[in-house]
Tab-separated table of N, CA, C and O in Angstrom:
chain	number	residue	atom	x	y	z
A	1	MET	N	-66.600	-94.902	-37.804
A	1	MET	CA	-68.440	-95.771	-37.245
A	1	MET	C	-67.783	-97.448	-37.257
A	1	MET	O	-67.065	-97.778	-38.001
A	2	LEU	N	-68.289	-97.613	-36.099
A	2	LEU	CA	-68.042	-98.755	-35.374
A	2	LEU	C	-69.405	-99.745	-35.939
A	2	LEU	O	-70.147	-99.275	-36.231
A	3	SER	N	-68.546	-101.080	-36.279
A	3	SER	CA	-69.308	-102.239	-37.167
A	3	SER	C	-70.247	-102.706	-36.016
A	3	SER	O	-69.256	-103.530	-35.292
A	4	LEU	N	-71.172	-103.207	-35.907
A	4	LEU	CA	-72.018	-104.495	-34.924
A	4	LEU	C	-71.897	-105.888	-35.464
A	4	LEU	O	-71.319	-106.070	-36.448
A	5	PRO	N	-71.163	-106.799	-34.143
A	5	PRO	CA	-70.743	-108.145	-35.088
A	5	PRO	C	-72.059	-109.242	-35.113
A	5	PRO	O	-72.703	-108.377	-34.866
A	6	LYS	N	-71.719	-109.632	-35.939
A	6	LYS	CA	-72.952	-110.656	-36.679
A	6	LYS	C	-72.881	-111.367	-35.386
A	6	LYS	O	-71.789	-111.591	-34.719
A	7	PRO	N	-74.578	-112.090	-35.665
A	7	PRO	CA	-74.790	-112.992	-34.013
A	7	PRO	C	-73.941	-114.170	-34.538
A	7	PRO	O	-73.651	-114.896	-35.633
A	8	LEU	N	-73.783	-114.831	-33.474
A	8	LEU	CA	-73.108	-116.036	-33.723
A	8	LEU	C	-73.808	-117.295	-33.232
A	8	LEU	O	-74.537	-116.738	-32.179
A	9	ARG	N	-73.972	-118.137	-33.989
A	9	ARG	CA	-74.950	-119.335	-33.652
A	9	ARG	C	-73.911	-120.573	-33.621
A	9	ARG	O	-73.514	-121.010	-34.555
A	10	TRP	N	-74.611	-121.444	-32.608
A	10	TRP	CA	-74.444	-122.423	-31.863
A	10	TRP	C	-74.996	-123.650	-32.747
A	10	TRP	O	-76.043	-123.072	-32.216
A	11	VAL	N	-74.125	-124.511	-33.432
A	11	VAL	CA	-74.982	-125.569	-34.126
A	11	VAL	C	-75.141	-126.796	-33.140
A	11	VAL	O	-73.728	-127.256	-32.792
A	12	ALA	N	-76.108	-127.846	-32.660
A	12	ALA	CA	-76.137	-128.418	-31.852
A	12	ALA	C	-74.638	-128.369	-30.772
A	12	ALA	O	-74.856	-127.723	-30.304
A	13	SER	N	-74.604	-129.514	-30.802
A	13	SER	CA	-73.267	-129.412	-29.743
A	13	SER	C	-72.005	-128.813	-29.528
A	13	SER	O	-70.948	-129.155	-28.721
A	14	SER	N	-71.827	-128.190	-30.773
A	14	SER	CA	-70.655	-127.105	-30.675
A	14	SER	C	-70.294	-126.515	-29.530
A	14	SER	O	-69.101	-126.059	-29.712
A	15	LYS	N	-71.177	-125.706	-29.187
A	15	LYS	CA	-70.763	-125.004	-28.361
A	15	LYS	C	-70.182	-126.229	-26.821
A	15	LYS	O	-68.754	-125.568	-26.542
A	16	LYS	N	-70.887	-126.518	-26.493
A	16	LYS	CA	-70.474	-127.542	-25.767
A	16	LYS	C	-68.832	-128.273	-25.744
A	16	LYS	O	-68.408	-128.378	-25.159
A	17	ASP	N	-68.915	-128.751	-26.722
A	17	ASP	CA	-67.653	-129.389	-27.214
A	17	ASP	C	-66.577	-128.313	-27.494
A	17	ASP	O	-65.334	-128.937	-26.995
A	18	LEU	N	-66.610	-127.108	-27.854
A	18	LEU	CA	-65.748	-125.894	-27.229
A	18	LEU	C	-65.419	-125.985	-25.921
A	18	LEU	O	-64.246	-125.905	-25.641
A	19	MET	N	-66.052	-125.571	-25.310
A	19	MET	CA	-65.810	-125.516	-24.447
A	19	MET	C	-65.556	-126.260	-23.381
A	19	MET	O	-64.929	-126.278	-22.436
A	20	ALA	N	-65.335	-128.029	-23.717
A	20	ALA	CA	-64.543	-129.088	-23.267
A	20	ALA	C	-63.426	-129.208	-23.626
A	20	ALA	O	-62.738	-129.611	-22.868
A	21	MET	N	-63.084	-127.963	-24.398
A	21	MET	CA	-61.362	-127.754	-24.803
A	21	MET	C	-60.327	-127.390	-23.861
A	21	MET	O	-61.052	-126.684	-23.258
A	22	PRO	N	-59.148	-127.471	-23.944
A	22	PRO	CA	-58.609	-126.535	-23.271
A	22	PRO	C	-58.257	-125.301	-23.291
A	22	PRO	O	-58.375	-124.820	-24.620
A	23	GLU	N	-58.335	-124.489	-22.109
A	23	GLU	CA	-58.495	-123.205	-21.983
A	23	GLU	C	-57.864	-122.242	-23.754
A	23	GLU	O	-58.129	-121.419	-24.118
A	24	GLU	N	-56.216	-122.362	-23.736
A	24	GLU	CA	-55.603	-121.982	-24.401
A	24	GLU	C	-56.386	-122.518	-25.961
A	24	GLU	O	-56.513	-121.777	-26.928
A	25	VAL	N	-57.263	-123.264	-26.490
A	25	VAL	CA	-57.770	-123.276	-27.562
A	25	VAL	C	-58.423	-123.077	-27.484
A	25	VAL	O	-58.884	-122.246	-28.373
A	26	ARG	N	-59.564	-122.615	-26.751
A	26	ARG	CA	-60.643	-122.172	-26.393
A	26	ARG	C	-60.044	-120.187	-26.796
A	26	ARG	O	-61.428	-119.841	-27.538
A	27	ASP	N	-59.348	-119.876	-26.509
A	27	ASP	CA	-59.187	-118.815	-26.827
A	27	ASP	C	-58.441	-118.718	-27.882
A	27	ASP	O	-59.283	-117.329	-28.727
A	28	VAL	N	-57.829	-119.398	-28.533
A	28	VAL	CA	-57.690	-119.243	-30.023
A	28	VAL	C	-58.800	-118.795	-30.969
A	28	VAL	O	-59.030	-118.705	-31.872
A	29	PHE	N	-60.035	-120.380	-30.610
A	29	PHE	CA	-61.251	-120.023	-31.636
A	29	PHE	C	-62.300	-119.106	-31.195
A	29	PHE	O	-62.442	-118.643	-32.048
A	30	GLY	N	-61.909	-118.783	-29.662
A	30	GLY	CA	-63.036	-117.693	-29.477
A	30	GLY	C	-62.733	-115.886	-30.286
A	30	GLY	O	-63.400	-115.651	-31.073
A	31	PHE	N	-61.460	-116.481	-30.371
A	31	PHE	CA	-60.835	-115.139	-31.314
A	31	PHE	C	-60.950	-114.940	-32.665
A	31	PHE	O	-61.196	-114.002	-33.341
A	32	ALA	N	-60.805	-116.415	-33.409
A	32	ALA	CA	-61.064	-116.552	-34.621
A	32	ALA	C	-62.871	-116.371	-34.924
A	32	ALA	O	-63.355	-115.320	-35.491
A	33	LEU	N	-63.306	-116.651	-34.596
A	33	LEU	CA	-64.979	-116.853	-34.284
A	33	LEU	C	-65.191	-114.978	-34.037
A	33	LEU	O	-66.020	-114.618	-34.426
A	34	HIS	N	-64.565	-114.239	-33.463
A	34	HIS	CA	-64.662	-112.628	-33.313
A	34	HIS	C	-64.386	-111.938	-34.563
A	34	HIS	O	-65.147	-111.028	-34.830
A	35	LEU	N	-63.746	-112.245	-35.195
A	35	LEU	CA	-63.019	-111.814	-36.369
A	35	LEU	C	-63.941	-112.112	-37.160
A	35	LEU	O	-64.377	-111.442	-37.725
A	36	ALA	N	-64.356	-113.421	-37.464
A	36	ALA	CA	-65.122	-113.466	-38.385
A	36	ALA	C	-66.756	-112.915	-38.017
A	36	ALA	O	-67.287	-112.692	-38.975
A	37	GLN	N	-67.241	-112.971	-36.918
A	37	GLN	CA	-68.161	-111.797	-36.617
A	37	GLN	C	-68.078	-110.442	-37.024
A	37	GLN	O	-69.215	-109.767	-36.904
A	38	MET	N	-67.364	-109.811	-37.020
A	38	MET	CA	-66.345	-109.030	-37.111
A	38	MET	C	-66.493	-108.870	-39.102
A	38	MET	O	-66.377	-107.743	-39.514
A	39	GLY	N	-66.442	-109.578	-39.284
A	39	GLY	CA	-66.741	-109.884	-41.337
A	39	GLY	C	-65.184	-110.171	-41.529
A	39	GLY	O	-64.587	-109.885	-42.559
A	40	LYS	N	-64.232	-110.456	-40.500
A	40	LYS	CA	-62.679	-110.362	-40.436
A	40	LYS	C	-62.027	-112.036	-40.748
A	40	LYS	O	-63.548	-112.951	-40.578
A	41	LYS	N	-60.700	-112.069	-41.253
A	41	LYS	CA	-60.965	-113.797	-41.147
A	41	LYS	C	-59.281	-113.815	-40.193
A	41	LYS	O	-58.754	-113.375	-40.638
A	42	HIS	N	-59.258	-115.038	-39.259
A	42	HIS	CA	-58.502	-115.159	-38.975
A	42	HIS	C	-57.187	-115.487	-39.609
A	42	HIS	O	-57.165	-116.312	-40.488
A	43	PRO	N	-56.247	-115.706	-39.278
A	43	PRO	CA	-54.813	-115.280	-40.515
A	43	PRO	C	-54.892	-117.519	-40.184
A	43	PRO	O	-54.421	-117.836	-41.372
A	44	GLY	N	-55.557	-118.412	-39.244
A	44	GLY	CA	-55.299	-119.385	-39.232
A	44	GLY	C	-56.281	-119.780	-39.750
A	44	GLY	O	-56.873	-121.298	-40.108
A	45	ALA	N	-57.403	-119.210	-40.552
A	45	ALA	CA	-58.530	-119.941	-41.377
A	45	ALA	C	-58.749	-119.995	-42.393
A	45	ALA	O	-57.856	-119.316	-43.284
A	46	LYS	N	-58.806	-121.571	-42.917
A	46	LYS	CA	-59.213	-121.586	-44.041
A	46	LYS	C	-60.040	-122.339	-44.537
A	46	LYS	O	-60.385	-123.116	-43.987
A	47	PRO	N	-60.512	-122.372	-45.797
A	47	PRO	CA	-61.682	-122.810	-46.367
A	47	PRO	C	-61.705	-124.490	-46.006
A	47	PRO	O	-60.505	-125.162	-46.338
A	48	LEU	N	-62.393	-125.359	-46.039
A	48	LEU	CA	-62.362	-126.382	-45.711
A	48	LEU	C	-62.734	-126.819	-46.768
A	48	LEU	O	-63.561	-126.870	-47.552
A	49	LYS	N	-61.957	-127.874	-47.600
A	49	LYS	CA	-62.324	-128.464	-48.667
A	49	LYS	C	-63.156	-129.617	-49.061
A	49	LYS	O	-63.759	-130.013	-47.915
A	50	GLY	N	-63.599	-129.579	-50.211
A	50	GLY	CA	-65.267	-130.284	-50.351
A	50	GLY	C	-66.430	-129.516	-50.426
A	50	GLY	O	-67.874	-129.694	-50.129
A	51	PHE	N	-66.145	-128.089	-49.354
A	51	PHE	CA	-67.618	-127.157	-49.395
A	51	PHE	C	-68.058	-125.994	-50.556
A	51	PHE	O	-68.094	-124.912	-50.181
A	52	GLY	N	-67.053	-126.011	-51.739
A	52	GLY	CA	-67.339	-125.545	-52.712
A	52	GLY	C	-66.946	-123.641	-52.446
A	52	GLY	O	-67.564	-123.318	-52.297
A	53	GLY	N	-66.109	-123.454	-52.278
A	53	GLY	CA	-65.451	-122.343	-51.785
A	53	GLY	C	-64.974	-121.427	-50.819
A	53	GLY	O	-64.518	-122.633	-49.676
A	54	ALA	N	-65.162	-120.442	-50.092
A	54	ALA	CA	-64.778	-120.602	-48.630
A	54	ALA	C	-65.910	-119.817	-48.042
A	54	ALA	O	-65.738	-118.925	-46.758
A	55	GLY	N	-67.007	-120.313	-47.843
A	55	GLY	CA	-67.780	-119.828	-47.018
A	55	GLY	C	-68.016	-120.985	-46.170
A	55	GLY	O	-68.539	-120.706	-45.022
A	56	VAL	N	-66.995	-121.873	-45.952
A	56	VAL	CA	-66.985	-122.943	-44.620
A	56	VAL	C	-65.698	-122.353	-44.267
A	56	VAL	O	-64.882	-123.435	-45.245
A	57	LEU	N	-65.355	-122.615	-42.947
A	57	LEU	CA	-64.024	-122.169	-42.917
A	57	LEU	C	-63.458	-123.087	-41.229
A	57	LEU	O	-64.538	-123.515	-40.933
A	58	GLU	N	-62.231	-123.166	-41.648
A	58	GLU	CA	-61.712	-124.589	-40.829
A	58	GLU	C	-60.428	-123.711	-39.509
A	58	GLU	O	-59.727	-123.100	-40.742
A	59	VAL	N	-60.229	-123.497	-38.519
A	59	VAL	CA	-59.763	-123.178	-37.972
A	59	VAL	C	-58.883	-124.598	-37.335
A	59	VAL	O	-59.632	-125.093	-36.550
A	60	VAL	N	-57.482	-124.525	-37.314
A	60	VAL	CA	-56.988	-125.791	-36.660
A	60	VAL	C	-56.272	-125.562	-35.185
A	60	VAL	O	-55.361	-124.107	-35.475
A	61	GLU	N	-55.926	-125.837	-34.553
A	61	GLU	CA	-54.591	-124.962	-33.793
A	61	GLU	C	-54.255	-126.467	-32.903
A	61	GLU	O	-54.921	-128.005	-32.345
A	62	ASP	N	-53.324	-126.671	-32.462
A	62	ASP	CA	-52.295	-127.907	-32.334
A	62	ASP	C	-51.960	-127.470	-30.752
A	62	ASP	O	-51.821	-126.511	-30.511
A	63	PHE	N	-52.542	-128.150	-30.040
A	63	PHE	CA	-51.604	-128.180	-28.555
A	63	PHE	C	-52.102	-129.327	-27.492
A	63	PHE	O	-52.108	-130.052	-27.494
A	64	GLN	N	-50.297	-129.420	-27.310
A	64	GLN	CA	-49.852	-130.307	-26.132
A	64	GLN	C	-50.140	-131.374	-27.076
A	64	GLN	O	-50.516	-132.579	-26.536
A	65	GLY	N	-49.605	-131.628	-28.122
A	65	GLY	CA	-49.889	-133.044	-29.391
A	65	GLY	C	-51.219	-133.425	-30.076
A	65	GLY	O	-50.759	-134.688	-31.061
A	66	ASP	N	-52.005	-132.382	-29.801
A	66	ASP	CA	-53.170	-133.064	-29.955
A	66	ASP	C	-53.935	-131.774	-31.094
A	66	ASP	O	-53.154	-130.486	-30.855
A	67	ALA	N	-54.514	-132.205	-31.989
A	67	ALA	CA	-55.225	-131.474	-33.172
A	67	ALA	C	-56.214	-131.528	-32.494
A	67	ALA	O	-57.240	-131.720	-32.445
A	68	TYR	N	-56.766	-129.929	-32.527
A	68	TYR	CA	-58.135	-129.156	-31.960
A	68	TYR	C	-58.624	-128.504	-33.457
A	68	TYR	O	-58.088	-128.297	-33.843
A	69	ARG	N	-59.885	-128.760	-33.556
A	69	ARG	CA	-60.849	-127.713	-35.347
A	69	ARG	C	-62.126	-127.232	-34.791
A	69	ARG	O	-63.122	-127.502	-33.955
A	70	ALA	N	-62.021	-126.090	-35.272
A	70	ALA	CA	-63.611	-125.320	-35.024
A	70	ALA	C	-63.600	-125.153	-36.656
A	70	ALA	O	-63.196	-124.980	-37.482
A	71	VAL	N	-65.181	-125.248	-36.982
A	71	VAL	CA	-65.589	-125.287	-38.309
A	71	VAL	C	-66.152	-124.311	-38.134
A	71	VAL	O	-67.480	-124.418	-37.485
A	72	TYR	N	-66.801	-123.506	-38.902
A	72	TYR	CA	-67.559	-122.470	-39.206
A	72	TYR	C	-68.202	-121.855	-40.744
A	72	TYR	O	-67.235	-122.045	-41.538
A	73	THR	N	-69.243	-121.304	-40.516
A	73	THR	CA	-69.552	-121.230	-42.215
A	73	THR	C	-69.867	-119.327	-41.633
A	73	THR	O	-70.856	-119.274	-41.486
A	74	VAL	N	-69.073	-118.636	-43.144
A	74	VAL	CA	-69.653	-117.484	-43.390
A	74	VAL	C	-71.060	-117.123	-44.244
A	74	VAL	O	-70.846	-115.866	-44.700
A	75	ARG	N	-71.420	-118.400	-45.041
A	75	ARG	CA	-72.174	-118.259	-46.402
A	75	ARG	C	-73.274	-117.176	-45.305
A	75	ARG	O	-73.808	-116.952	-46.516
A	76	ILE	N	-73.826	-117.321	-44.558
A	76	ILE	CA	-75.626	-116.468	-44.454
A	76	ILE	C	-74.436	-115.292	-43.806
A	76	ILE	O	-74.086	-115.317	-42.758
A	77	ALA	N	-74.873	-114.212	-44.974
A	77	ALA	CA	-74.400	-112.775	-44.878
A	77	ALA	C	-74.795	-112.269	-43.205
A	77	ALA	O	-73.762	-111.367	-42.854
A	78	SER	N	-76.112	-112.293	-42.437
A	78	SER	CA	-76.209	-112.381	-41.556
A	78	SER	C	-75.603	-112.311	-40.066
A	78	SER	O	-76.144	-112.068	-38.870
A	79	GLU	N	-75.087	-113.642	-40.039
A	79	GLU	CA	-74.863	-114.232	-38.734
A	79	GLU	C	-73.702	-115.600	-39.218
A	79	GLU	O	-73.687	-115.682	-40.495
A	80	VAL	N	-72.893	-115.972	-37.901
A	80	VAL	CA	-71.622	-116.452	-37.950
A	80	VAL	C	-72.275	-118.212	-37.321
A	80	VAL	O	-72.892	-117.680	-36.063
A	81	PHE	N	-72.077	-118.907	-38.211
A	81	PHE	CA	-72.782	-120.344	-37.900
A	81	PHE	C	-71.268	-121.329	-37.196
A	81	PHE	O	-70.671	-121.194	-38.195
A	82	VAL	N	-71.672	-121.859	-36.022
A	82	VAL	CA	-70.509	-122.635	-35.424
A	82	VAL	C	-70.480	-123.682	-36.164
A	82	VAL	O	-71.714	-124.503	-35.093
A	83	LEU	N	-70.631	-124.903	-36.739
A	83	LEU	CA	-70.953	-125.864	-37.238
A	83	LEU	C	-70.126	-127.383	-36.167
A	83	LEU	O	-71.284	-128.085	-35.944
A	84	HIS	N	-69.563	-126.917	-36.006
A	84	HIS	CA	-68.861	-128.061	-35.487
A	84	HIS	C	-67.242	-127.761	-34.843
A	84	HIS	O	-66.306	-127.256	-35.332
A	85	CYS	N	-67.098	-128.249	-33.369
A	85	CYS	CA	-65.937	-128.321	-32.855
A	85	CYS	C	-65.235	-129.905	-32.572
A	85	CYS	O	-66.365	-130.209	-31.516
A	86	PHE	N	-64.157	-130.131	-32.601
A	86	PHE	CA	-63.688	-131.510	-31.929
A	86	PHE	C	-62.284	-131.887	-32.667
A	86	PHE	O	-61.530	-130.568	-32.812
A	87	GLN	N	-61.679	-132.672	-31.434
A	87	GLN	CA	-60.111	-132.690	-31.369
A	87	GLN	C	-60.330	-133.917	-32.152
A	87	GLN	O	-60.770	-134.821	-32.316
A	88	LYS	N	-59.361	-133.570	-32.959
A	88	LYS	CA	-59.080	-134.938	-34.287
A	88	LYS	C	-57.797	-135.660	-33.598
A	88	LYS	O	-56.593	-135.680	-33.136
A	89	LYS	N	-58.796	-137.212	-34.088
A	89	LYS	CA	-58.301	-138.190	-33.105
A	89	LYS	C	-57.228	-138.953	-34.311
A	89	LYS	O	-56.081	-139.425	-33.596
A	90	SER	N	-56.887	-138.929	-35.062
A	90	SER	CA	-56.151	-139.384	-35.967
A	90	SER	C	-54.812	-139.292	-35.905
A	90	SER	O	-54.562	-138.075	-35.919
A	91	THR	N	-54.002	-139.926	-36.033
A	91	THR	CA	-52.309	-139.383	-35.831
A	91	THR	C	-51.847	-139.398	-37.104
A	91	THR	O	-51.102	-139.242	-37.426
A	92	GLN	N	-52.919	-139.502	-38.510
A	92	GLN	CA	-51.880	-139.997	-39.750
A	92	GLN	C	-52.683	-138.306	-40.317
A	92	GLN	O	-53.466	-138.634	-40.747
A	93	GLY	N	-51.804	-137.846	-41.104
A	93	GLY	CA	-51.873	-136.754	-42.040
A	93	GLY	C	-53.065	-135.802	-41.679
A	93	GLY	O	-53.245	-135.708	-40.332
A	94	ILE	N	-53.289	-134.895	-42.281
A	94	ILE	CA	-53.960	-133.543	-42.149
A	94	ILE	C	-55.602	-133.852	-42.443
A	94	ILE	O	-56.155	-132.468	-42.555
A	95	VAL	N	-56.327	-134.815	-42.955
A	95	VAL	CA	-57.459	-134.513	-44.037
A	95	VAL	C	-58.441	-134.635	-42.491
A	95	VAL	O	-58.019	-135.517	-41.911
A	96	THR	N	-59.472	-133.882	-42.957
A	96	THR	CA	-60.614	-133.783	-41.960
A	96	THR	C	-61.053	-135.419	-42.235
A	96	THR	O	-61.538	-135.741	-43.062
A	97	PRO	N	-61.354	-136.068	-40.872
A	97	PRO	CA	-62.084	-137.605	-41.113
A	97	PRO	C	-63.329	-137.443	-42.052
A	97	PRO	O	-63.919	-136.086	-41.581
A	98	LYS	N	-63.668	-138.299	-42.201
A	98	LYS	CA	-64.439	-138.153	-43.197
A	98	LYS	C	-65.887	-138.270	-42.404
A	98	LYS	O	-67.170	-137.713	-42.909
A	99	GLN	N	-66.173	-138.998	-41.149
A	99	GLN	CA	-67.242	-138.769	-40.212
A	99	GLN	C	-67.724	-137.613	-39.795
A	99	GLN	O	-68.671	-136.930	-39.494
A	100	GLU	N	-66.549	-136.490	-39.948
A	100	GLU	CA	-66.543	-135.403	-39.157
A	100	GLU	C	-66.903	-135.263	-40.343
A	100	GLU	O	-67.773	-133.780	-40.444
A	101	VAL	N	-66.881	-134.882	-41.716
A	101	VAL	CA	-66.829	-133.958	-43.047
A	101	VAL	C	-68.342	-134.302	-43.134
A	101	VAL	O	-69.255	-132.871	-43.223
A	102	GLU	N	-69.096	-135.668	-43.142
A	102	GLU	CA	-70.290	-135.697	-42.875
A	102	GLU	C	-71.453	-135.093	-42.028
A	102	GLU	O	-72.333	-134.299	-42.372
A	103	LEU	N	-70.798	-134.790	-40.779
A	103	LEU	CA	-71.342	-134.337	-39.343
A	103	LEU	C	-71.250	-132.630	-40.034
A	103	LEU	O	-72.813	-132.201	-39.626
A	104	ILE	N	-70.625	-132.141	-40.647
A	104	ILE	CA	-70.597	-130.618	-41.276
A	104	ILE	C	-71.882	-130.816	-42.482
A	104	ILE	O	-72.341	-129.622	-41.450
A	105	LYS	N	-71.309	-131.378	-43.043
A	105	LYS	CA	-72.717	-131.517	-44.007
A	105	LYS	C	-73.368	-131.884	-43.828
A	105	LYS	O	-74.516	-130.473	-44.134
A	106	SER	N	-74.329	-132.318	-42.668
A	106	SER	CA	-75.705	-132.654	-43.060
A	106	SER	C	-75.634	-131.274	-41.585
A	106	SER	O	-76.718	-130.830	-41.647
A	107	ARG	N	-75.093	-130.408	-40.690
A	107	ARG	CA	-75.753	-129.624	-39.671
A	107	ARG	C	-75.892	-128.245	-40.893
A	107	ARG	O	-76.164	-127.326	-40.635
A	108	LEU	N	-74.272	-128.248	-42.027
A	108	LEU	CA	-74.559	-127.321	-42.765
A	108	LEU	C	-76.001	-127.513	-43.529
A	108	LEU	O	-76.649	-126.597	-43.949
A	109	LYS	N	-76.659	-128.341	-43.979
A	109	LYS	CA	-78.053	-128.600	-44.949
A	109	LYS	C	-79.256	-128.097	-43.787
A	109	LYS	O	-79.765	-127.328	-44.114
A	110	ALA	N	-78.756	-128.365	-42.631
A	110	ALA	CA	-79.843	-128.282	-41.456
A	110	ALA	C	-79.974	-126.727	-41.484
A	110	ALA	O	-81.064	-126.489	-40.964
A	111	VAL	N	-79.211	-126.280	-41.297
A	111	VAL	CA	-78.817	-124.702	-40.790
A	111	VAL	C	-79.392	-123.989	-42.549
A	111	VAL	O	-80.800	-122.979	-42.282
A	112	GLU	N	-79.256	-124.253	-43.381
A	112	GLU	CA	-79.698	-123.762	-44.952
A	112	GLU	C	-81.267	-124.064	-44.835
A	112	GLU	O	-81.968	-123.007	-45.384
A	113	ALA	N	-81.591	-125.129	-44.529
A	113	ALA	CA	-82.685	-125.502	-44.520
A	113	ALA	C	-83.673	-124.879	-44.073
A	113	ALA	O	-85.131	-124.527	-43.883
A	114	SER	N	-83.055	-124.286	-42.635
A	114	SER	CA	-83.480	-123.931	-41.342
A	114	SER	C	-83.910	-122.405	-41.961
A	114	SER	O	-85.151	-121.800	-41.848
A	115	LEU	N	-83.180	-121.824	-42.557
A	115	LEU	CA	-83.205	-120.318	-42.925
A	115	LEU	C	-83.858	-120.350	-44.317
A	115	LEU	O	-84.017	-119.147	-45.160
A	116	GLY	N	-83.930	-121.368	-45.046
A	116	GLY	CA	-84.838	-121.088	-46.639
A	116	GLY	C	-83.817	-120.835	-47.291
A	116	GLY	O	-83.719	-120.288	-48.288
A	117	VAL	N	-82.288	-121.271	-47.194
A	117	VAL	CA	-81.293	-120.736	-48.087
A	117	VAL	C	-80.846	-122.361	-49.078
A	117	VAL	O	-80.708	-123.398	-48.343
A	118	HIS	N	-80.810	-122.180	-49.938
A	118	HIS	CA	-80.243	-123.492	-50.844
A	118	HIS	C	-79.071	-123.358	-51.983
A	118	HIS	O	-78.868	-122.139	-52.453
A	119	HIS	N	-78.252	-123.839	-51.250
A	119	HIS	CA	-77.078	-124.200	-52.413
A	119	HIS	C	-76.911	-125.196	-52.878
A	119	HIS	O	-77.005	-126.391	-52.524
A	120	ASP	N	-76.669	-124.896	-54.388
A	120	ASP	CA	-75.998	-126.450	-55.094
A	120	ASP	C	-74.858	-127.261	-54.570
A	120	ASP	O	-74.548	-128.500	-55.070
A	121	ARG	N	-74.006	-126.395	-53.938
A	121	ARG	CA	-72.872	-127.327	-53.722
A	121	ARG	C	-72.569	-128.478	-52.801
A	121	ARG	O	-73.567	-128.090	-51.901
A	122	ASN	N	-72.085	-129.583	-53.025
A	122	ASN	CA	-71.598	-130.146	-51.668
A	122	ASN	C	-70.482	-130.275	-50.987
A	122	ASN	O	-69.721	-130.000	-51.763
């Protein structure tokens, strides 16, 4: 029996930001998001640190010396929410910049609040 993909929901500017990325990066992120819709996980998807478990995932793609990231949540069982897509500007380390983490947290809180979902995790 074929299972239907979960709906994909774009939060704030995440779709516009993804569409501005190079095609090769969009292809990788699109495939990762499709797998998430099917209840599966892309081999490159890793839990984003600081979000209490594997409910918020990040896919990182390097392309021509630049690092791109897509962050989505599977905490809401019925849908996949794309929280943020961005190019990592910093050339130091692999840590997600604080302002990006804060943006992801605020978008996740907004999604959960709009759905009446409450998590004690930060």
